[in-house]
């Protein structure tokens, strides 16, 4: 006896899970991720050096990304953009628009930042610190 899914031509078994490790997934996601990241860097008024540093590329590479749509980002770069997009969204849910966009570049005396800006902390700490900042924002808005 055929199931509804078999009659409709759907494949049997679990659906394919999207990951950042497969080339096809990275190629498909990169253009949208890069477009979103460019908007975040503009909203946060990041310097080219900070924008490049958060993405773990040189300023020269970042400048080349500025005008291109078809760039296949690495797995770690997509992870970075995902974390930063979560921070951006969380801040905009938690704070008013001007403050939400200023917060990442304001000095912060909190434990994670120790008198530096969140951007500085993330530049120094890489992906682990980005995930810490995202958890901090999610926790502040009650999303843990």
Tab-separated table of N, CA and C in Angstrom, residues 28-97:
chain	number	residue	atom	x	y	z
A	28	UNK	N	24.366	28.356	-1.844
A	28	UNK	CA	22.991	28.832	-1.875
A	28	UNK	C	22.738	29.911	-0.826
A	29	UNK	N	23.354	29.809	0.335
A	29	UNK	CA	23.103	30.733	1.435
A	29	UNK	C	23.990	31.967	1.430
A	30	UNK	N	25.115	31.915	0.777
A	30	UNK	CA	26.127	32.973	0.896
A	30	UNK	C	25.648	34.343	0.441
A	31	UNK	N	24.991	34.430	-0.687
A	31	UNK	CA	24.572	35.740	-1.195
A	31	UNK	C	23.620	36.437	-0.219
A	32	UNK	N	22.648	35.694	0.293
A	32	UNK	CA	21.691	36.270	1.234
A	32	UNK	C	22.375	36.632	2.550
A	33	UNK	N	23.256	35.762	3.021
A	33	UNK	CA	23.973	36.026	4.273
A	33	UNK	C	24.840	37.273	4.142
A	34	UNK	N	25.541	37.391	3.034
A	34	UNK	CA	26.416	38.541	2.830
A	34	UNK	C	25.607	39.836	2.722
A	35	UNK	N	24.468	39.776	2.062
A	35	UNK	CA	23.591	40.952	1.955
A	35	UNK	C	23.107	41.378	3.343
A	36	UNK	N	22.711	40.420	4.158
A	36	UNK	CA	22.257	40.728	5.514
A	36	UNK	C	23.405	41.297	6.344
A	37	UNK	N	24.592	40.705	6.205
A	37	UNK	CA	25.734	41.184	6.981
A	37	UNK	C	26.116	42.612	6.590
A	38	UNK	N	26.047	42.928	5.313
A	38	UNK	CA	26.340	44.301	4.875
A	38	UNK	C	25.372	45.284	5.525
A	39	UNK	N	24.114	44.908	5.631
A	39	UNK	CA	23.118	45.779	6.266
A	39	UNK	C	23.398	45.946	7.756
A	40	UNK	N	23.839	44.878	8.402
A	40	UNK	CA	24.176	44.963	9.824
A	40	UNK	C	25.362	45.906	10.018
A	41	UNK	N	26.393	45.762	9.189
A	41	UNK	CA	27.576	46.623	9.337
A	41	UNK	C	27.220	48.089	9.100
A	42	UNK	N	26.284	48.348	8.202
A	42	UNK	CA	25.841	49.721	7.968
A	42	UNK	C	25.030	50.240	9.148
A	43	UNK	N	24.135	49.420	9.670
A	43	UNK	CA	23.302	49.843	10.802
A	43	UNK	C	24.163	50.123	12.032
A	44	UNK	N	25.184	49.301	12.257
A	44	UNK	CA	26.057	49.470	13.405
A	44	UNK	C	27.172	50.489	13.140
A	45	UNK	N	27.242	50.996	11.922
A	45	UNK	CA	28.253	51.976	11.505
A	45	UNK	C	29.667	51.449	11.820
A	46	UNK	N	29.933	50.248	11.330
A	46	UNK	CA	31.244	49.635	11.553
A	46	UNK	C	32.244	50.130	10.521
A	47	UNK	N	33.468	50.288	10.952
A	47	UNK	CA	34.543	50.623	10.018
A	47	UNK	C	34.804	49.410	9.129
A	48	UNK	N	35.403	49.625	7.956
A	48	UNK	CA	35.759	48.471	7.118
A	48	UNK	C	36.643	47.465	7.854
A	49	UNK	N	37.534	47.956	8.710
A	49	UNK	CA	38.411	47.048	9.457
A	49	UNK	C	37.606	46.180	10.428
A	50	UNK	N	36.637	46.776	11.125
A	50	UNK	CA	35.816	46.004	12.053
A	50	UNK	C	34.898	45.036	11.308
A	51	UNK	N	34.297	45.501	10.213
A	51	UNK	CA	33.435	44.625	9.416
A	51	UNK	C	34.223	43.432	8.892
A	52	UNK	N	35.425	43.685	8.409
A	52	UNK	CA	36.281	42.604	7.900
A	52	UNK	C	36.707	41.685	9.036
A	53	UNK	N	37.081	42.268	10.171
A	53	UNK	CA	37.545	41.471	11.301
A	53	UNK	C	36.487	40.538	11.849
A	54	UNK	N	35.257	41.017	11.962
A	54	UNK	CA	34.184	40.159	12.455
A	54	UNK	C	33.915	38.994	11.506
A	55	UNK	N	34.163	39.193	10.239
A	55	UNK	CA	33.973	38.135	9.245
A	55	UNK	C	35.243	37.301	9.057
A	56	UNK	N	36.324	37.711	9.701
A	56	UNK	CA	37.623	37.035	9.634
A	56	UNK	C	38.192	37.032	8.213
A	57	UNK	N	38.178	38.213	7.607
A	57	UNK	CA	38.818	38.419	6.301
A	57	UNK	C	39.638	39.701	6.385
A	58	UNK	N	40.487	39.910	5.410
A	58	UNK	CA	41.244	41.157	5.354
A	58	UNK	C	40.326	42.281	4.876
A	59	UNK	N	40.741	43.509	5.116
A	59	UNK	CA	39.960	44.656	4.646
A	59	UNK	C	39.874	44.617	3.125
A	60	UNK	N	40.947	44.216	2.471
A	60	UNK	CA	40.941	44.131	1.007
A	60	UNK	C	39.890	43.130	0.518
A	61	UNK	N	39.819	41.978	1.177
A	61	UNK	CA	38.802	40.983	0.808
A	61	UNK	C	37.407	41.519	1.084
A	62	UNK	N	37.225	42.188	2.227
A	62	UNK	CA	35.923	42.777	2.550
A	62	UNK	C	35.506	43.781	1.482
A	63	UNK	N	36.432	44.594	1.043
A	63	UNK	CA	36.124	45.574	0.002
A	63	UNK	C	35.732	44.880	-1.301
A	64	UNK	N	36.346	43.751	-1.595
A	64	UNK	CA	35.946	42.993	-2.788
A	64	UNK	C	34.552	42.405	-2.629
A	65	UNK	N	34.192	42.002	-1.411
A	65	UNK	CA	32.850	41.470	-1.151
A	65	UNK	C	31.785	42.540	-1.342
A	66	UNK	N	32.120	43.785	-1.074
A	66	UNK	CA	31.154	44.886	-1.119
A	66	UNK	C	30.383	44.939	-2.432
A	67	UNK	N	31.064	44.750	-3.539
A	67	UNK	CA	30.396	44.897	-4.816
A	67	UNK	C	29.945	43.596	-5.460
A	68	UNK	N	30.159	42.464	-4.780
A	68	UNK	CA	29.856	41.169	-5.392
A	68	UNK	C	28.667	40.505	-4.718
A	69	UNK	N	27.937	39.771	-5.480
A	69	UNK	CA	26.818	39.003	-4.949
A	69	UNK	C	27.127	37.515	-4.884
A	70	UNK	N	27.983	37.020	-5.770
A	70	UNK	CA	28.218	35.578	-5.854
A	70	UNK	C	29.554	35.199	-5.210
A	71	UNK	N	29.567	35.188	-3.899
A	71	UNK	CA	30.735	34.781	-3.140
A	71	UNK	C	30.329	33.561	-2.327
A	72	UNK	N	31.105	32.500	-2.392
A	72	UNK	CA	30.842	31.323	-1.565
A	72	UNK	C	31.611	31.489	-0.256
A	73	UNK	N	30.893	31.788	0.796
A	73	UNK	CA	31.514	31.989	2.100
A	73	UNK	C	31.899	30.648	2.719
A	74	UNK	N	32.875	30.700	3.623
A	74	UNK	CA	33.295	29.503	4.344
A	74	UNK	C	32.282	29.185	5.444
A	75	UNK	N	32.369	27.986	5.962
A	75	UNK	CA	31.475	27.548	7.028
A	75	UNK	C	31.579	28.463	8.246
A	76	UNK	N	32.793	28.812	8.653
A	76	UNK	CA	32.941	29.675	9.829
A	76	UNK	C	32.400	31.075	9.567
A	77	UNK	N	32.492	31.563	8.342
A	77	UNK	CA	31.960	32.888	8.035
A	77	UNK	C	30.438	32.889	8.115
A	78	UNK	N	29.800	31.838	7.634
A	78	UNK	CA	28.345	31.743	7.744
A	78	UNK	C	27.922	31.631	9.207
A	79	UNK	N	28.711	30.932	10.000
A	79	UNK	CA	28.424	30.823	11.427
A	79	UNK	C	28.525	32.192	12.091
A	80	UNK	N	29.557	32.957	11.730
A	80	UNK	CA	29.732	34.307	12.269
A	80	UNK	C	28.543	35.197	11.902
A	81	UNK	N	28.147	35.162	10.644
A	81	UNK	CA	27.023	35.993	10.197
A	81	UNK	C	25.743	35.570	10.901
A	82	UNK	N	25.557	34.283	11.082
A	82	UNK	CA	24.372	33.792	11.778
A	82	UNK	C	24.327	34.321	13.207
A	83	UNK	N	25.459	34.270	13.905
A	83	UNK	CA	25.509	34.782	15.281
A	83	UNK	C	25.253	36.282	15.311
A	84	UNK	N	25.877	37.023	14.402
A	84	UNK	CA	25.707	38.474	14.363
A	84	UNK	C	24.282	38.860	13.985
A	85	UNK	N	23.665	38.105	13.092
A	85	UNK	CA	22.270	38.375	12.736
A	85	UNK	C	21.361	38.142	13.942
A	86	UNK	N	21.658	37.115	14.730
A	86	UNK	CA	20.893	36.875	15.948
A	86	UNK	C	21.053	37.999	16.958
A	87	UNK	N	22.278	38.519	17.075
A	87	UNK	CA	22.531	39.659	17.965
A	87	UNK	C	21.753	40.875	17.480
A	88	UNK	N	21.826	41.139	16.192
A	88	UNK	CA	21.129	42.284	15.602
A	88	UNK	C	19.617	42.185	15.864
A	89	UNK	N	19.060	41.023	15.589
A	89	UNK	CA	17.623	40.838	15.785
A	89	UNK	C	17.249	40.973	17.259
A	90	UNK	N	18.032	40.342	18.127
A	90	UNK	CA	17.750	40.412	19.553
A	90	UNK	C	17.809	41.834	20.086
A	91	UNK	N	18.815	42.590	19.651
A	91	UNK	CA	18.925	43.986	20.080
A	91	UNK	C	17.730	44.806	19.626
A	92	UNK	N	17.272	44.558	18.406
A	92	UNK	CA	16.131	45.322	17.889
A	92	UNK	C	14.814	44.919	18.544
A	93	UNK	N	14.747	43.720	19.102
A	93	UNK	CA	13.570	43.328	19.870
A	93	UNK	C	13.631	43.888	21.287
A	94	UNK	N	14.842	44.047	21.800
A	94	UNK	CA	15.044	44.464	23.182
A	94	UNK	C	15.071	45.976	23.369
A	95	UNK	N	15.684	46.684	22.427
A	95	UNK	CA	15.931	48.112	22.581
A	95	UNK	C	15.280	48.914	21.460
A	96	UNK	N	15.164	50.222	21.675
A	96	UNK	CA	14.667	51.095	20.610
A	96	UNK	C	15.714	51.180	19.514
A	97	UNK	N	15.284	51.549	18.324
A	97	UNK	CA	16.135	51.501	17.135
A	97	UNK	C	17.462	52.236	17.257
